[in-house]
């Protein structure tokens, strides 16, 4: 019974690992993985010494970090607001609506962004024009591309990320709030001294795991949103690997870069999981 | 007894509710605006509210009469339903044995699977596998490559582990084999998790645009998201704009109508499936 599943993992997950050796070879399709000559670390060194290395790493880290820093506070705020409001109907509606964008693919969100941000017809630029300001080409300008990437992610994922925090809030013993209210604590004081400490564990867990996958800056999102004019600020390791590998047939170089990312990512996530297990008592696996 | 609220508490409640309404507005306005632009008649500029006498369904009409859209819809349906069937079957068949304590080498196999979650070889080596298997430009490439999600597999395994063992023992004493136990005992008890994970796979497949781009080159095989992307980037808007500008919709309206058309199925089923998704996330966050 286990066989089909195992075969799946062997073929589609472990065979690629075997193929990854082309990072150390000069892969030529006619010679195949086995026949291509060994070149050692040449592709890795080429990448480390290239001008791309710094740029890709910077873009990846900046976008990823900004998503964490600007993404988590709204999610916590939303969870607290959903938990604290006395209007159950409002809470239910907001919950349903705020999860929705999570289920829209990045292609659809790209369409929505075009509607909002396009220089000619976009809502934001119509507003800017009405105020007598110059329209901004948000998606194709190097100064605005990264903010668009980060804010669109926040728009898409805040509701969904709030679920975990909300679950943590709901697991807080309600007698704590009652006791605090009797002691004369205001609602705000209850949030500060009961709710916030109550979600600390989940927050630490979420933070650690996000940092563990910091080299994943959102391949699908950027793949859809970026274009030639913003490669310098939008290109992350994954998009570069796709372009060099699939579009420019630099199989070995792209594999080396992908492998580099994979190894760093593995170390980070294992360390993050260790830390999470130690400080929170639970981890990703 | 309801205590009178202090001034600061009332302010707190207002603030909270205002924030929630703010979230609602920020989430909905972009979607609403997309709908408005999609209904734009020729020669008008978009605005947040269209007066009722200015609506036009020209953009939808133009899209709906395109064979490309029908072909893409069919492709999307094949990939979505075929994908769910394959993924769910493979996931159940892997998760069930792995949930049995008596399975020899269980820890090792789980480790083997977990490792692929933490480390993958990357895009190019995977692409080469699909190429060597001769699956390029075939739906099998898309259907099989992403068939099993480790996350879903582990959630399913945890669920199976939580079922009472005595039920299976009873079935075994009655002479049922593993397959019969899975079919007649385990699966009927697992409807909520099958539905949840089936929906996760379904949404992922419906939204999948990258793997088709990566593995398929035949334009006739492309699912809706890929066609939508082409329309949005203006690659083939001309294909959808026919002569007779008088009844034609503006290009902007056409693009947004395409966005609405592909979002609509999701919007229609979403209110019913939403609670399953939430359950899935919470199940996933509970570890052994």
Coordinates of C-alpha atoms in Angstrom, one line a residue:
Chain A
X1 CA 0.0 0.0 0.0
X2 CA 2.9 2.3 0.8
X3 CA 4.6 1.6 -2.5
X4 CA 3.0 4.3 -4.8
X5 CA 3.7 7.0 -2.2
X6 CA 7.3 5.8 -1.8
X7 CA 7.8 5.6 -5.5
X8 CA 6.5 9.2 -5.7
X9 CA 9.1 10.4 -3.3
X10 CA 11.9 8.4 -4.9
X11 CA 11.2 9.6 -8.4
X12 CA 10.1 13.2 -7.8
X13 CA 12.1 14.0 -4.7
X14 CA 15.2 11.8 -4.6
X15 CA 16.0 11.4 -8.3
X16 CA 16.3 15.3 -8.5
X17 CA 18.8 15.0 -5.5
X18 CA 20.8 12.6 -7.6
X19 CA 20.6 15.0 -10.6
X20 CA 21.8 17.8 -8.4
X21 CA 25.4 16.5 -9.0
X22 CA 25.3 18.5 -12.2
X23 CA 26.1 21.5 -10.0
X24 CA 29.6 19.9 -9.9
X25 CA 29.7 19.0 -13.6
X26 CA 29.5 20.9 -16.9
X27 CA 26.1 19.5 -17.9
X28 CA 25.6 19.0 -21.5
X29 CA 22.2 17.6 -22.5
X30 CA 23.7 15.3 -25.2
X31 CA 26.0 13.7 -22.6
X32 CA 23.5 13.4 -19.9
X33 CA 24.0 13.7 -16.1
X34 CA 26.5 10.8 -16.1
X35 CA 28.5 11.7 -19.2
X36 CA 29.1 15.4 -18.5
X37 CA 32.6 16.2 -17.3
X38 CA 33.4 17.1 -13.6
X39 CA 34.4 20.7 -12.9
X40 CA 34.4 20.7 -9.1
X41 CA 33.3 23.9 -7.5
X42 CA 33.7 26.0 -10.6
X43 CA 30.0 27.0 -10.9
X44 CA 29.8 27.9 -7.2
X45 CA 32.9 30.1 -7.4
X46 CA 31.6 31.7 -10.6
X47 CA 28.4 32.6 -8.8
X48 CA 30.1 33.8 -5.6
X49 CA 32.4 36.1 -7.6
X50 CA 29.7 37.3 -9.9
X51 CA 28.1 40.7 -9.5
X52 CA 24.7 38.9 -9.1
X53 CA 25.7 37.2 -5.8
X54 CA 25.4 40.3 -3.7
X55 CA 22.4 41.7 -5.5
X56 CA 20.4 38.5 -5.3
X57 CA 21.2 37.9 -1.7
X58 CA 20.4 41.5 -0.7
X59 CA 17.1 41.4 -2.6
X60 CA 16.1 38.0 -1.2
X61 CA 16.9 39.0 2.4
X62 CA 15.4 42.5 2.2
X63 CA 12.1 41.4 0.7
X64 CA 11.9 38.4 3.1
X65 CA 12.7 40.4 6.2
X66 CA 10.3 43.2 5.3
X67 CA 7.6 40.6 4.8
X68 CA 8.2 39.3 8.4
X69 CA 8.5 42.8 10.0
X70 CA 5.5 44.3 8.3
X71 CA 3.4 41.1 8.1
X72 CA 3.3 39.8 11.7
X73 CA 2.1 43.0 13.6
X74 CA -1.1 43.3 11.5
X75 CA -1.8 39.6 11.9
X76 CA -1.5 39.9 15.7
X77 CA -3.6 43.1 15.7
X78 CA -6.3 41.4 13.6
X79 CA -6.3 38.4 15.9
X80 CA -6.6 40.6 19.0
X81 CA -9.4 42.7 17.4
X82 CA -11.3 39.6 16.4
X83 CA -10.9 38.2 19.9
X84 CA -11.9 41.4 21.7
X85 CA -14.8 42.7 19.7
X86 CA -18.2 42.2 21.2
X87 CA -19.8 42.2 17.8
X88 CA -19.8 38.6 16.9
X89 CA -21.4 39.2 13.5
X90 CA -18.7 41.7 12.5
X91 CA -16.0 39.3 13.7
X92 CA -17.4 36.5 11.6
X93 CA -17.7 38.6 8.5
X94 CA -14.2 40.0 8.9
X95 CA -12.8 36.5 9.5
X96 CA -14.4 35.1 6.3
X97 CA -13.4 38.1 4.1
X98 CA -9.9 38.4 5.4
X99 CA -9.0 34.8 4.7
X100 CA -10.2 35.1 1.2
X101 CA -7.2 36.6 -0.5
X102 CA -5.1 33.8 0.7
X103 CA -6.9 31.5 -1.7
X104 CA -6.4 33.7 -4.7
X105 CA -3.5 32.8 -6.9
X106 CA -0.8 35.4 -7.4
X107 CA -1.9 35.8 -11.0
X108 CA -5.3 37.0 -9.8
X109 CA -3.7 39.3 -7.2
X110 CA -1.5 40.6 -10.1
X111 CA -4.7 41.5 -11.9
X112 CA -6.0 43.3 -8.8
X113 CA -2.7 45.1 -8.4
X114 CA -2.9 46.3 -12.0
X115 CA -6.4 47.6 -11.4
X116 CA -5.2 49.5 -8.3
X117 CA -1.7 50.6 -9.5
X118 CA -1.5 50.8 -13.2
X119 CA -0.2 54.3 -14.3
X120 CA -3.1 54.9 -16.7
X121 CA -6.2 53.6 -15.1
X122 CA -5.2 52.5 -11.6
X123 CA -7.3 53.6 -8.7
X124 CA -4.3 54.9 -6.7
X125 CA -2.9 56.9 -9.7
X126 CA -6.3 58.3 -10.4
X127 CA -6.3 59.6 -6.8
X128 CA -2.8 61.0 -7.2
X129 CA -3.8 62.8 -10.4
X130 CA -6.9 64.2 -8.7
X131 CA -4.5 65.6 -6.1
X132 CA -2.4 67.1 -8.9
X133 CA 0.4 64.7 -8.4
X134 CA 2.4 62.7 -11.0
X135 CA 1.2 59.1 -11.5
X136 CA 3.7 56.5 -10.3
X137 CA 4.5 53.4 -12.3
X138 CA 4.4 51.3 -9.2
X139 CA 5.1 47.9 -10.7
X140 CA 7.9 49.0 -13.0
X141 CA 9.8 51.5 -10.9
X142 CA 12.8 50.3 -9.0
X143 CA 11.9 52.5 -6.0
X144 CA 8.3 51.2 -5.6
X145 CA 8.6 47.5 -6.7
X146 CA 9.8 46.1 -3.3
X147 CA 7.1 48.0 -1.3
X148 CA 4.5 46.7 -3.7
X149 CA 5.8 43.1 -3.3
X150 CA 5.8 43.4 0.5
X151 CA 2.5 45.2 0.9
X152 CA 0.6 42.9 -1.5
X153 CA 1.9 40.0 0.5
X154 CA 0.6 41.6 3.7
X155 CA -2.8 42.3 2.0
X156 CA -3.0 38.7 0.8
X157 CA -1.8 36.8 3.9
X158 CA -2.7 38.9 7.0
X159 CA -6.1 37.3 7.6
X160 CA -4.7 33.8 7.2
X161 CA -1.7 34.4 9.5
X162 CA -4.1 35.7 12.1
X163 CA -5.7 32.2 12.5
X164 CA -2.8 30.8 14.5
X165 CA -2.7 33.8 16.8
X166 CA -6.5 33.7 17.2
X167 CA -6.2 30.0 18.1
X168 CA -3.7 30.9 20.8
X169 CA -6.0 33.7 22.2
X170 CA -8.9 31.3 22.3
X171 CA -6.9 28.8 24.3
X172 CA -6.2 31.4 27.1
X173 CA -8.2 30.5 30.2
X174 CA -11.2 33.0 30.3
X175 CA -11.0 33.1 34.1
X176 CA -7.8 35.2 33.8
X177 CA -9.8 37.9 32.1
X178 CA -12.6 37.7 34.7
X179 CA -10.2 38.0 37.5
X180 CA -8.4 40.9 35.9
X181 CA -11.7 42.7 35.3
X182 CA -12.7 42.3 39.0
X183 CA -9.3 43.7 39.9
X184 CA -10.2 46.7 37.9
X185 CA -8.0 46.2 34.8
X186 CA -9.2 48.1 31.8
X187 CA -9.7 46.3 28.5
X188 CA -6.5 47.6 27.2
X189 CA -4.6 46.5 30.3
X190 CA -6.2 43.0 29.9
X191 CA -4.8 42.9 26.3
X192 CA -1.4 44.0 27.5
X193 CA -1.1 41.7 30.5
X194 CA -3.1 38.6 29.4
X195 CA -3.6 38.4 25.7
X196 CA -0.1 39.5 24.5
X197 CA 1.8 37.2 26.9
X198 CA -0.7 34.5 25.9
X199 CA 0.4 34.5 22.3
X200 CA 4.1 34.9 23.0
X201 CA 4.8 31.2 22.4
X202 CA 3.1 31.2 19.0
X203 CA 4.8 34.4 18.1
X204 CA 8.3 33.0 18.8
X205 CA 7.4 29.9 16.9
X206 CA 6.2 31.8 13.9
X207 CA 9.2 34.1 13.9
X208 CA 11.7 31.3 14.2
X209 CA 10.1 29.4 11.3
X210 CA 9.9 32.5 9.1
X211 CA 13.5 33.2 9.8
X212 CA 14.3 29.6 9.0
X213 CA 12.9 30.0 5.5
X214 CA 14.2 33.5 5.0
X215 CA 15.7 32.6 1.6
X216 CA 12.2 31.9 0.2
X217 CA 11.2 35.4 -0.6
X218 CA 8.1 34.3 -2.6
X219 CA 9.0 32.9 -5.9
X220 CA 5.6 32.7 -7.4
X221 CA 4.7 36.2 -6.4
X222 CA 7.8 37.8 -7.9
X223 CA 7.7 35.6 -10.9
X224 CA 4.3 37.0 -11.8
X225 CA 4.9 40.6 -10.7
X226 CA 8.3 41.5 -12.0
X227 CA 9.5 42.6 -15.3
X228 CA 12.8 43.6 -17.0
X229 CA 12.9 47.2 -15.6
X230 CA 12.8 45.9 -12.0
X231 CA 15.1 42.9 -12.1
X232 CA 17.7 44.9 -10.2
X233 CA 15.5 45.1 -7.1
X234 CA 13.1 42.3 -7.7
X235 CA 15.3 39.4 -8.7
X236 CA 15.6 36.9 -5.9
X237 CA 17.6 33.7 -5.9
X238 CA 14.7 31.5 -7.1
X239 CA 13.7 33.8 -10.0
X240 CA 17.3 34.0 -11.1
X241 CA 17.7 30.2 -11.0
X242 CA 14.6 29.9 -13.2
X243 CA 15.8 32.5 -15.7
X244 CA 19.4 31.2 -15.9
X245 CA 18.4 27.5 -15.9
X246 CA 15.2 27.2 -17.9
X247 CA 15.4 30.3 -20.1
X248 CA 19.2 30.5 -20.7
X249 CA 20.0 26.8 -20.5
X250 CA 22.7 27.3 -17.9
X251 CA 21.7 24.1 -16.2
X252 CA 24.8 23.6 -14.1
X253 CA 25.2 27.1 -12.9
X254 CA 21.5 27.4 -12.0
X255 CA 21.6 24.1 -10.2
X256 CA 24.7 25.2 -8.2
X257 CA 22.9 28.3 -7.1
X258 CA 19.8 26.4 -6.2
X259 CA 21.9 23.9 -4.2
X260 CA 23.6 26.7 -2.4
X261 CA 20.2 28.1 -1.4
X262 CA 18.9 24.7 -0.4
X263 CA 21.9 23.9 1.8
X264 CA 21.7 27.3 3.6
X265 CA 18.0 26.9 3.9
X266 CA 18.3 23.4 5.4
X267 CA 20.8 24.6 8.0
X268 CA 18.6 27.6 8.9
X269 CA 15.4 25.6 9.2
X270 CA 17.0 22.9 11.3
X271 CA 18.5 25.5 13.6
X272 CA 15.2 27.3 13.8
X273 CA 13.3 24.1 14.6
X274 CA 15.8 23.3 17.4
X275 CA 15.4 26.7 18.9
X276 CA 11.6 26.5 18.6
X277 CA 11.6 23.1 20.3
X278 CA 13.8 24.4 23.1
X279 CA 12.0 27.7 23.8
X280 CA 8.5 27.0 22.8
X281 CA 8.4 23.2 23.2
X282 CA 7.1 22.5 19.7
X283 CA 8.4 23.0 16.2
X284 CA 7.7 22.4 12.6
X285 CA 8.5 18.7 12.8
Chain B
X1 CA -25.3 41.8 35.7
X2 CA -23.8 44.0 33.1
X3 CA -21.3 46.5 34.4
X4 CA -21.3 50.0 32.9
X5 CA -18.3 50.4 30.7
X6 CA -15.7 53.0 31.6
X7 CA -14.8 55.7 29.1
X8 CA -11.5 54.1 28.2
X9 CA -13.1 50.7 27.7
X10 CA -15.7 52.2 25.4
X11 CA -12.9 53.9 23.4
X12 CA -11.1 50.6 23.3
X13 CA -14.2 48.9 21.8
X14 CA -14.6 51.6 19.2
X15 CA -11.0 51.4 18.2
X16 CA -11.2 47.6 17.8
X17 CA -14.4 47.8 15.7
X18 CA -13.0 50.6 13.6
X19 CA -9.9 48.5 13.0
X20 CA -12.0 45.5 11.9
X21 CA -14.1 47.7 9.6
X22 CA -10.8 49.1 8.2
X23 CA -9.6 45.6 7.5
X24 CA -12.9 44.9 5.7
X25 CA -12.5 48.0 3.5
X26 CA -8.9 47.4 2.7
X27 CA -9.7 43.8 1.7
X28 CA -12.8 44.5 -0.3
X29 CA -12.1 47.8 -2.1
X30 CA -9.5 46.4 -4.5
X31 CA -11.8 43.4 -5.4
X32 CA -14.8 45.7 -5.8
X33 CA -12.8 48.0 -8.0
X34 CA -11.8 45.1 -10.2
X35 CA -15.5 44.2 -10.6
X36 CA -16.3 47.8 -11.5
X37 CA -13.6 48.1 -14.2
X38 CA -14.7 44.8 -15.7
X39 CA -18.1 46.3 -16.3
X40 CA -16.8 49.4 -17.9
X41 CA -18.3 50.4 -21.2
X42 CA -16.2 51.6 -24.1
X43 CA -14.9 55.1 -23.8
X44 CA -15.6 55.6 -20.1
X45 CA -12.9 55.9 -17.5
X46 CA -13.1 53.6 -14.4
X47 CA -14.4 54.8 -11.1
X48 CA -15.2 53.2 -7.8
X49 CA -18.9 53.3 -8.5
X50 CA -20.5 52.9 -11.9
X51 CA -23.9 54.5 -12.3
X52 CA -26.5 51.7 -13.1
X53 CA -27.0 53.0 -16.7
X54 CA -23.3 52.7 -17.5
X55 CA -22.8 49.0 -17.0
X56 CA -21.8 46.9 -19.8
X57 CA -21.2 43.2 -20.1
X58 CA -19.3 43.6 -23.4
X59 CA -16.0 42.4 -21.9
X60 CA -17.5 39.2 -20.5
X61 CA -19.3 38.6 -23.8
X62 CA -16.0 39.0 -25.7
X63 CA -14.2 36.6 -23.4
X64 CA -16.9 34.0 -23.3
X65 CA -17.0 33.6 -27.0
X66 CA -13.3 32.9 -27.2
X67 CA -12.5 29.2 -27.8
X68 CA -9.2 29.8 -26.0
X69 CA -11.1 30.4 -22.7
X70 CA -13.2 27.3 -23.1
X71 CA -10.1 25.2 -23.8
X72 CA -8.3 26.7 -20.8
X73 CA -11.3 26.1 -18.6
X74 CA -11.4 22.5 -19.7
X75 CA -7.7 22.2 -19.0
X76 CA -8.1 23.7 -15.6
X77 CA -10.9 21.3 -14.7
X78 CA -8.8 18.3 -15.8
X79 CA -5.8 19.5 -13.8
X80 CA -7.9 20.4 -10.7
X81 CA -10.1 17.2 -10.5
X82 CA -7.5 14.8 -11.9
X83 CA -5.0 16.4 -9.5
X84 CA -7.2 16.0 -6.5
X85 CA -7.9 12.3 -7.3
X86 CA -4.3 11.4 -7.8
X87 CA -3.0 13.5 -4.8
X88 CA -5.6 12.3 -2.4
X89 CA -5.2 8.6 -3.4
X90 CA -1.4 8.8 -3.1
X91 CA -1.6 10.8 0.2
X92 CA -4.0 8.4 1.8
X93 CA -2.1 5.3 0.7
X94 CA 1.1 6.7 2.1
X95 CA -0.4 8.2 5.3
X96 CA -2.4 5.1 6.4
X97 CA 0.5 2.6 6.6
X98 CA 2.7 5.3 8.2
X99 CA 0.2 5.8 10.9
X100 CA 0.4 2.1 11.9
X101 CA 2.8 1.6 14.8
X102 CA 3.6 -2.0 13.7
X103 CA 4.9 -0.9 10.3
X104 CA 8.6 -2.0 10.1
X105 CA 11.0 0.9 9.3
X106 CA 8.3 3.4 9.9
X107 CA 10.6 6.0 11.5
X108 CA 13.1 5.7 8.7
X109 CA 10.4 6.2 6.0
X110 CA 8.9 9.2 7.8
X111 CA 12.4 10.6 8.1
X112 CA 13.0 10.0 4.4
X113 CA 9.8 11.9 3.6
X114 CA 10.5 14.7 6.1
X115 CA 13.9 15.3 4.6
X116 CA 12.4 16.2 1.2
X117 CA 10.3 18.8 3.0
X118 CA 13.4 20.4 4.5
X119 CA 15.7 20.1 1.5
X120 CA 14.8 19.9 -2.2
X121 CA 17.3 19.6 -5.0
X122 CA 15.9 22.7 -6.7
X123 CA 14.2 23.6 -9.9
X124 CA 16.6 22.4 -12.6
X125 CA 17.3 18.9 -11.3
X126 CA 13.5 18.4 -10.9
X127 CA 12.9 19.7 -14.4
X128 CA 15.5 17.2 -15.7
X129 CA 13.7 14.3 -14.1
X130 CA 10.4 15.2 -15.8
X131 CA 12.3 15.6 -19.0
X132 CA 14.0 12.2 -18.7
X133 CA 10.7 10.6 -17.9
X134 CA 9.5 12.0 -21.2
X135 CA 6.6 13.8 -19.5
X136 CA 7.4 17.3 -20.9
X137 CA 4.4 18.8 -22.6
X138 CA 2.0 16.3 -21.0
X139 CA -0.4 16.8 -18.1
X140 CA 1.2 14.0 -16.2
X141 CA 4.2 16.2 -15.6
X142 CA 2.0 18.7 -13.8
X143 CA -0.3 16.1 -12.1
X144 CA 2.5 14.0 -10.8
X145 CA 5.3 16.4 -9.9
X146 CA 3.4 18.1 -7.2
X147 CA 1.1 15.2 -6.3
X148 CA 2.0 14.7 -2.7
X149 CA 2.4 17.5 -0.2
X150 CA 4.5 16.5 2.8
X151 CA 2.5 18.8 5.0
X152 CA -0.8 17.3 4.0
X153 CA 0.6 13.8 4.3
X154 CA 1.7 14.5 7.9
X155 CA -1.6 16.0 8.8
X156 CA -3.4 13.0 7.4
X157 CA -1.1 10.6 9.2
X158 CA -1.7 12.4 12.5
X159 CA -5.5 12.1 11.9
X160 CA -5.3 8.4 11.2
X161 CA -3.2 7.9 14.3
X162 CA -6.0 9.5 16.4
X163 CA -8.6 6.9 15.3
X164 CA -9.2 4.3 18.0
X165 CA -7.2 1.1 17.3
X166 CA -9.8 -1.2 18.7
X167 CA -12.0 -0.6 15.6
X168 CA -9.3 -2.0 13.3
X169 CA -8.5 -4.9 15.6
X170 CA -12.2 -5.8 15.5
X171 CA -12.2 -5.7 11.7
X172 CA -9.1 -7.8 11.6
X173 CA -10.6 -10.4 13.8
X174 CA -13.5 -10.5 11.4
X175 CA -11.0 -11.4 8.7
X176 CA -10.6 -8.0 7.0
X177 CA -7.3 -7.3 5.2
X178 CA -5.5 -4.0 5.2
X179 CA -7.3 -2.7 2.1
X180 CA -10.7 -3.7 3.4
X181 CA -9.9 -2.0 6.8
X182 CA -8.8 1.2 5.0
X183 CA -11.9 1.2 2.7
X184 CA -14.6 0.2 5.1
X185 CA -13.4 1.3 8.5
X186 CA -10.8 4.1 8.2
X187 CA -12.0 6.1 5.2
X188 CA -15.7 6.5 6.3
X189 CA -14.4 7.8 9.7
X190 CA -12.1 10.2 7.9
X191 CA -14.5 12.3 5.9
X192 CA -13.7 15.6 7.5
X193 CA -9.9 15.2 6.9
X194 CA -10.4 13.9 3.3
X195 CA -12.6 16.9 2.5
X196 CA -10.2 19.3 4.1
X197 CA -7.1 18.0 2.4
X198 CA -8.9 17.4 -0.9
X199 CA -9.9 21.0 -0.9
X200 CA -6.4 22.1 -0.1
X201 CA -5.2 20.1 -3.1
X202 CA -8.1 21.4 -5.3
X203 CA -7.3 25.1 -4.6
X204 CA -3.6 24.6 -5.1
X205 CA -4.3 22.9 -8.5
X206 CA -6.9 25.4 -9.6
X207 CA -4.4 28.2 -8.8
X208 CA -1.3 26.4 -10.3
X209 CA 0.3 28.4 -13.0
X210 CA 4.0 27.9 -12.7
X211 CA 4.2 24.1 -13.3
X212 CA 2.1 24.4 -16.5
X213 CA 4.4 27.2 -17.7
X214 CA 7.5 25.1 -16.7
X215 CA 6.5 21.7 -18.2
X216 CA 4.0 22.5 -21.0
X217 CA 4.8 24.4 -24.1
X218 CA 1.7 23.6 -26.2
X219 CA -0.6 26.6 -25.9
X220 CA -3.7 24.4 -26.2
X221 CA -2.7 22.7 -22.9
X222 CA -2.6 25.9 -20.8
X223 CA -5.0 26.2 -17.9
X224 CA -6.9 29.4 -17.0
X225 CA -4.3 31.1 -14.7
X226 CA -1.7 31.0 -17.5
X227 CA -4.1 32.4 -20.0
X228 CA -5.1 35.1 -17.5
X229 CA -1.5 36.0 -17.1
X230 CA -1.0 36.4 -20.8
X231 CA -4.1 38.6 -21.0
X232 CA -2.9 40.7 -18.1
X233 CA 0.5 41.2 -19.5
X234 CA -1.1 42.2 -22.8
X235 CA 0.6 39.3 -24.6
X236 CA -2.6 38.4 -26.5
X237 CA -5.2 41.0 -25.7
X238 CA -5.5 41.5 -29.4
X239 CA -6.8 38.0 -29.8
X240 CA -9.8 38.9 -27.7
X241 CA -10.6 42.3 -29.1
X242 CA -12.6 42.0 -32.3
X243 CA -13.5 44.7 -34.7
X244 CA -16.5 47.0 -34.2
X245 CA -15.2 49.2 -31.5
X246 CA -18.7 50.4 -30.7
X247 CA -19.7 47.3 -28.9
X248 CA -16.2 46.4 -27.8
X249 CA -15.0 46.7 -24.3
X250 CA -11.9 48.7 -23.3
X251 CA -8.8 46.6 -22.9
X252 CA -8.8 47.3 -19.1
X253 CA -12.3 46.0 -18.8
X254 CA -11.3 42.9 -20.7
X255 CA -8.4 42.2 -18.4
X256 CA -10.5 42.7 -15.3
X257 CA -13.3 40.5 -16.7
X258 CA -10.8 37.8 -17.1
X259 CA -9.7 38.2 -13.5
X260 CA -13.4 38.0 -12.3
X261 CA -14.1 35.0 -14.5
X262 CA -11.3 32.9 -13.0
X263 CA -12.0 34.1 -9.4
X264 CA -15.7 33.4 -9.6
X265 CA -15.7 29.6 -9.2
X266 CA -13.5 30.2 -6.1
X267 CA -15.9 32.9 -4.7
X268 CA -18.9 30.7 -5.3
X269 CA -17.6 27.7 -3.3
X270 CA -15.6 29.7 -0.8
X271 CA -18.4 30.4 1.8
X272 CA -19.0 26.6 2.1
X273 CA -15.4 25.5 2.2
X274 CA -13.9 28.2 4.4
X275 CA -14.5 26.5 7.7
X276 CA -12.7 23.3 6.4
X277 CA -9.7 25.3 5.6
X278 CA -9.5 26.8 9.0
X279 CA -9.9 23.4 10.5
X280 CA -7.1 22.2 8.3
X281 CA -4.7 24.9 9.5
X282 CA -5.5 24.2 13.1
X283 CA -5.1 20.5 12.6
X284 CA -1.7 21.1 11.0
X285 CA -0.6 23.2 13.9
X286 CA -1.2 20.4 16.4
X287 CA 1.8 18.1 16.6
X288 CA 2.1 14.7 18.1

